[in-house]
PDB file of C-alpha atoms in Angstrom:
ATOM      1  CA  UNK W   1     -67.989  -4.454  48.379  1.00 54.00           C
ATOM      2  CA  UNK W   2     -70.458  -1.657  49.991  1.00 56.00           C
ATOM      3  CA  UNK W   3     -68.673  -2.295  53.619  1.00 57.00           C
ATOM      4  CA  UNK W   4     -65.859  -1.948  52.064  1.00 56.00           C
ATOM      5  CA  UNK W   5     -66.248   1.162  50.309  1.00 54.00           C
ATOM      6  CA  UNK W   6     -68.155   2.384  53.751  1.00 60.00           C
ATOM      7  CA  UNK W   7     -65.304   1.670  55.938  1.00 63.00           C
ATOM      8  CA  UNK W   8     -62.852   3.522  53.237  1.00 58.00           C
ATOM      9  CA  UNK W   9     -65.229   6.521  53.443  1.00 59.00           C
ATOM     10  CA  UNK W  10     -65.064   6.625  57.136  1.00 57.00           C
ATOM     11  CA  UNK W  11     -61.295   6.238  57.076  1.00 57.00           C
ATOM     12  CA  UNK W  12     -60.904   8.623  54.680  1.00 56.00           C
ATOM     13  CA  UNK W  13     -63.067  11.065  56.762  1.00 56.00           C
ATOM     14  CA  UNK W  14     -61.356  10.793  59.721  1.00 55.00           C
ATOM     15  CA  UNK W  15     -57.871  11.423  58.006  1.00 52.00           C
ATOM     16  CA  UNK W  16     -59.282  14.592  56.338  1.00 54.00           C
ATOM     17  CA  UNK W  17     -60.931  16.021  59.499  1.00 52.00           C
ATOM     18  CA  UNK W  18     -58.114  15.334  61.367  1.00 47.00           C
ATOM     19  CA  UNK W  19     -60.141  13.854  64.319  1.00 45.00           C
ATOM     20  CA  UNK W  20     -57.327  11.192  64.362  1.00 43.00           C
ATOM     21  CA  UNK W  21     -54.269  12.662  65.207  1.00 46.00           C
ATOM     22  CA  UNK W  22     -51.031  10.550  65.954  1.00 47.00           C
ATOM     23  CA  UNK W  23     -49.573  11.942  69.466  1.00 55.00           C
ATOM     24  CA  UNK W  24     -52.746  13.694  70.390  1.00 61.00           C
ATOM     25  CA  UNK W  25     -53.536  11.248  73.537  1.00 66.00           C
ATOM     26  CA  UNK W  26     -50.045  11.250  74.619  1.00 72.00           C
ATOM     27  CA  UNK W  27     -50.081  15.063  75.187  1.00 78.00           C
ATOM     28  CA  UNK W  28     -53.203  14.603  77.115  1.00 80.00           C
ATOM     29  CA  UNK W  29     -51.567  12.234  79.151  1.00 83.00           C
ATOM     30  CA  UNK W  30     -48.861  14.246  79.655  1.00 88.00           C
ATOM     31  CA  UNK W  31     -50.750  17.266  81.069  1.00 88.00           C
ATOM     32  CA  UNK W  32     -52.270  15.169  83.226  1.00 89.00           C
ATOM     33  CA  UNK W  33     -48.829  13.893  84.275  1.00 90.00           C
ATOM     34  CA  UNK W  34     -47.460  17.404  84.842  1.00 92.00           C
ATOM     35  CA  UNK W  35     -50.934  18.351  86.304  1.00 92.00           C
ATOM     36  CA  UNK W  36     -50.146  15.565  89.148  1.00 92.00           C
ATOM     37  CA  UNK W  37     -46.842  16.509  89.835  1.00 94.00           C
ATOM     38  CA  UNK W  38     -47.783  20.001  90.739  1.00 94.00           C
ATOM     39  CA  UNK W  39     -50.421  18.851  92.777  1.00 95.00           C
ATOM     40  CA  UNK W  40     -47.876  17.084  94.885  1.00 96.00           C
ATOM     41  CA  UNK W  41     -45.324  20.379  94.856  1.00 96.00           C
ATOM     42  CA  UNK W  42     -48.313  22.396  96.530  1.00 96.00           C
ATOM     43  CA  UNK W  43     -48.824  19.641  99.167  1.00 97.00           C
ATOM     44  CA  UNK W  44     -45.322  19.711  99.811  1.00 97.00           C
ATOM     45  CA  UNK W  45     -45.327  23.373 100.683  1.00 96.00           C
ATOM     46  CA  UNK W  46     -47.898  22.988 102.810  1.00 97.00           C
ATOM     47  CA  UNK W  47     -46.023  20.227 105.097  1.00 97.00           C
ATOM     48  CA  UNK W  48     -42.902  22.487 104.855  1.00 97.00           C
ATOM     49  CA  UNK W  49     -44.474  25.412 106.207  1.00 97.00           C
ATOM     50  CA  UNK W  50     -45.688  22.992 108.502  1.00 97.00           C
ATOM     51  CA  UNK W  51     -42.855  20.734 109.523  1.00 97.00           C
ATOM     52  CA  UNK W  52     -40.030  23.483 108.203  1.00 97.00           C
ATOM     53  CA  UNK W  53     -38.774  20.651 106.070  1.00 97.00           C
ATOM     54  CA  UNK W  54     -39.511  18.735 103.196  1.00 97.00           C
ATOM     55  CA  UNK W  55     -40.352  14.874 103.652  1.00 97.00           C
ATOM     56  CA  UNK W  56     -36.920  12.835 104.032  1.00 97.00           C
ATOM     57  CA  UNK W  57     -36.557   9.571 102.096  1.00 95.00           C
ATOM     58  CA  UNK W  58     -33.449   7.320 101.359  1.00 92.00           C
ATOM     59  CA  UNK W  59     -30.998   8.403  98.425  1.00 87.00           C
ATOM     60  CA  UNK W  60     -32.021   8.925  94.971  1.00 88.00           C
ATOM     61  CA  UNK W  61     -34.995   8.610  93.263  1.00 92.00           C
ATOM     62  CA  UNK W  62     -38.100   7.008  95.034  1.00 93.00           C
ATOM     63  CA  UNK W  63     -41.416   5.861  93.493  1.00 91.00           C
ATOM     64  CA  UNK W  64     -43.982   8.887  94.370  1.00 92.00           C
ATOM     65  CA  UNK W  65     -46.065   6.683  96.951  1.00 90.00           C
ATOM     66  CA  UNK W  66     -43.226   7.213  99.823  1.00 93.00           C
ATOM     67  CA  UNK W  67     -45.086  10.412 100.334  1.00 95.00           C
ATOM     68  CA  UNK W  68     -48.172   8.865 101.018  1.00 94.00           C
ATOM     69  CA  UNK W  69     -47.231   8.685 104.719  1.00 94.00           C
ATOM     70  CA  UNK W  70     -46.147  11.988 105.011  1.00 96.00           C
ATOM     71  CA  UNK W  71     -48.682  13.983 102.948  1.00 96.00           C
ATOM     72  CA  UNK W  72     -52.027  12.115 103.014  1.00 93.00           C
ATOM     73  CA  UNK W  73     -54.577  12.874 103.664  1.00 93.00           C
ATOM     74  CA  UNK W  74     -53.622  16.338 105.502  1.00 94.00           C
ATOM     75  CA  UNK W  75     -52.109  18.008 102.974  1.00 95.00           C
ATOM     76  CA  UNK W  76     -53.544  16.038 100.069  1.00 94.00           C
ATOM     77  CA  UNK W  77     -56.563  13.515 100.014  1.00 93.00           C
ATOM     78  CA  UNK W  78     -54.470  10.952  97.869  1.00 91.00           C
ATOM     79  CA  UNK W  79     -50.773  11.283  96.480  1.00 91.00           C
ATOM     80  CA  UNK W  80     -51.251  10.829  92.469  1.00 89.00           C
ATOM     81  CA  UNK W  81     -50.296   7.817  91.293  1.00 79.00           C
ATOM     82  CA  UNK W  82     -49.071   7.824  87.090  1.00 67.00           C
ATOM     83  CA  UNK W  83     -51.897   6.702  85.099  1.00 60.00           C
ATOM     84  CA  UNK W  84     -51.766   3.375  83.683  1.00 60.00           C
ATOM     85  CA  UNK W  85     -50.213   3.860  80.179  1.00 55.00           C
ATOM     86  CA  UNK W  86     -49.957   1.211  77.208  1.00 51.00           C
ATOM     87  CA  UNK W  87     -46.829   2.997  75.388  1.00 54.00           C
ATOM     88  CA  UNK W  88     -43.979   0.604  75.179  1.00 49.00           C
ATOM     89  CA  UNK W  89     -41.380   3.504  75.582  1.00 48.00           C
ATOM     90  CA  UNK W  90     -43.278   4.770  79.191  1.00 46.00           C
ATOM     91  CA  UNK W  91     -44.514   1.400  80.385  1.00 45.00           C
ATOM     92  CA  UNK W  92     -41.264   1.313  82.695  1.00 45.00           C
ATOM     93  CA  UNK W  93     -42.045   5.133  84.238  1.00 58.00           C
ATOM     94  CA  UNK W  94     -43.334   5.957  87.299  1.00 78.00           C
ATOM     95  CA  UNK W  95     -43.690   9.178  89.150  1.00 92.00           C
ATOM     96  CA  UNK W  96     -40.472   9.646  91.532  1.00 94.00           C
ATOM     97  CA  UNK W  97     -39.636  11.677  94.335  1.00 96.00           C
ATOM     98  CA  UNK W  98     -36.180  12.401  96.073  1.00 96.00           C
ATOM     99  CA  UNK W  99     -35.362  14.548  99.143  1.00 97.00           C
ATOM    100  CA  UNK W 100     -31.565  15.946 100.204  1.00 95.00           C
ATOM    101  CA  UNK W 101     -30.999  14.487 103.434  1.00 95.00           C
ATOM    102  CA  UNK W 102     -31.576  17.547 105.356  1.00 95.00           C
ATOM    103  CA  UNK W 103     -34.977  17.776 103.920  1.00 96.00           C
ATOM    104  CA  UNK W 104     -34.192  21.324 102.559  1.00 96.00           C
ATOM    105  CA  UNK W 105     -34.423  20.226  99.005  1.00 96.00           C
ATOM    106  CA  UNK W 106     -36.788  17.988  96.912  1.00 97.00           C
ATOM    107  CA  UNK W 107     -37.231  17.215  93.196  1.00 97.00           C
ATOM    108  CA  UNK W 108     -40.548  15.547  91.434  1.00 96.00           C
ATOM    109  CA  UNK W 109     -40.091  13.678  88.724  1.00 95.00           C
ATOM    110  CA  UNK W 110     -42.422  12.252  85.734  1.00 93.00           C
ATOM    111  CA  UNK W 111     -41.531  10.668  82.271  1.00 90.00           C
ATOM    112  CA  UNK W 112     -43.465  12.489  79.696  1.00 89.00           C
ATOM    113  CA  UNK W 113     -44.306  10.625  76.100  1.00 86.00           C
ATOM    114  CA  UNK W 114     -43.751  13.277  74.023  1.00 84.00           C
ATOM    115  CA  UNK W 115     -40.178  14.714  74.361  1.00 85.00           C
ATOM    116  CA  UNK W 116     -40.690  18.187  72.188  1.00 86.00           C
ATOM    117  CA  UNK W 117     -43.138  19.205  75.428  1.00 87.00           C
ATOM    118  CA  UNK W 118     -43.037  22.724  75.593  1.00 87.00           C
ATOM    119  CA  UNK W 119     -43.293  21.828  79.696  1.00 89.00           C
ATOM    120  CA  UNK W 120     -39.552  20.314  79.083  1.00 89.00           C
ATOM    121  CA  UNK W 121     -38.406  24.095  78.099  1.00 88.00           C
ATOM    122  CA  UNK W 122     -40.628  25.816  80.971  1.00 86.00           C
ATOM    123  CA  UNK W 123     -38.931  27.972  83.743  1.00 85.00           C
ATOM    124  CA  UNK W 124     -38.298  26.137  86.857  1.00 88.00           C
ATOM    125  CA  UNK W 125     -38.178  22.744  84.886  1.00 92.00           C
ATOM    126  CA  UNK W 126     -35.067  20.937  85.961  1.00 93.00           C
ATOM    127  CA  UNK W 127     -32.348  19.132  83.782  1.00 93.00           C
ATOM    128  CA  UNK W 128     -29.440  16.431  84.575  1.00 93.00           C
ATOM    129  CA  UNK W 129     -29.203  14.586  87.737  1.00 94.00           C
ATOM    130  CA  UNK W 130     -30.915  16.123  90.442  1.00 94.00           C
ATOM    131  CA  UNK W 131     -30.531  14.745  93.894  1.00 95.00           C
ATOM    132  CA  UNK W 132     -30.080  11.242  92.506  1.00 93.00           C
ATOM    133  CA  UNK W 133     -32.496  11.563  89.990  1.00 94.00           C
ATOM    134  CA  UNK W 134     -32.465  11.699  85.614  1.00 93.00           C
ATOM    135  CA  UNK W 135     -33.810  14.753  85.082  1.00 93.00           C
ATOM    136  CA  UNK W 136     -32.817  14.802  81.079  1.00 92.00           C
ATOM    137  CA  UNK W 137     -35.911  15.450  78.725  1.00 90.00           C
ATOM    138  CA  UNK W 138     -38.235  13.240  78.083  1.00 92.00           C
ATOM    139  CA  UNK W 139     -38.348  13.559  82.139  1.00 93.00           C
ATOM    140  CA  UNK W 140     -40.131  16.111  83.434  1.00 93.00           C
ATOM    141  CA  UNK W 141     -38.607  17.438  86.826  1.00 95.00           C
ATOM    142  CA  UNK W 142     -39.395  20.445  89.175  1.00 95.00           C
ATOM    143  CA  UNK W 143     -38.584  20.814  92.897  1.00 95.00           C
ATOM    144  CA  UNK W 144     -36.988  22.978  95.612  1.00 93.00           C
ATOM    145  CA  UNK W 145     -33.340  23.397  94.996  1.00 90.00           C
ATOM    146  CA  UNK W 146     -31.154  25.838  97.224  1.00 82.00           C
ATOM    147  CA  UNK W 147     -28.524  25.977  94.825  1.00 67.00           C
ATOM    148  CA  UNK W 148     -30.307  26.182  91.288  1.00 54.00           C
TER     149      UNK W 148
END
């Protein structure tokens, strides 16, 4: 009877401080998520002021690791790679990358958990298909695009 009035106290405790709060990890994860993907848009800059293109990869969305070829480690020690994730809904995600096949245009992509993310209403966030790749919210998209 005492543990169990103990672990109603605690429960209750947490509830009322609101230490637990439902969603709170997932927007964590999702800033890191969008943290990542910018990481990635500065290091392809770089190579395009370098190579006066952005890297070239087949049609439509690609998991982010193509880049690793072209990017690491000069103009980024490691391409991010999404954290591992336990949510059912974003178990399938994966960071994405897709190029026009000139190399003049590029979109990033990540699926964010949380799809009220004030990043989904930022400036310079993409929606719909981009370059082969589902750009809709919950995704999280930003990139180089010569006709916005």
């Amino acid at each position: 009877v005492l543990v169990g009035g103990v672990s109603f106290l605690v429960v209750y405790i947490i509830l009322n401080l609101n230490i637990y709060e439902p969603g709170r990890f997932g927007a964590a994860r999702d800033g890191n998520k969008i943290t990542d993907i910018k990481q990635v848009e500065l290091a392809l800059k770089l190579y395009f002021k370098e190579e006066d293109k952005y890297p070239i990869v087949p049609d439509g969305c690609q998991i982010i690791s193509i880049l690793d070829e072209f990017l690491s480690p000069t103009f980024i020690t490691q391409v991010p790679h999404e954290p591992p994730d336990t949510s059912e809904a974003t178990i399938h995600s994966l960071y994405e990358y897709a190029s026009s096949n000139d190399g003049g245009e590029y979109v990033l992509k990540a699926t964010l958990e949380r799809p009220n993310s004030p990043a989904l209403s930022q400036a310079g966030e993409l929606d719909g298909s981009v370059l082969g790749c589902g750009c809709n919210d919950p995704n999280y998209c930003i990139g180089e695009l010569i006709n916005k």
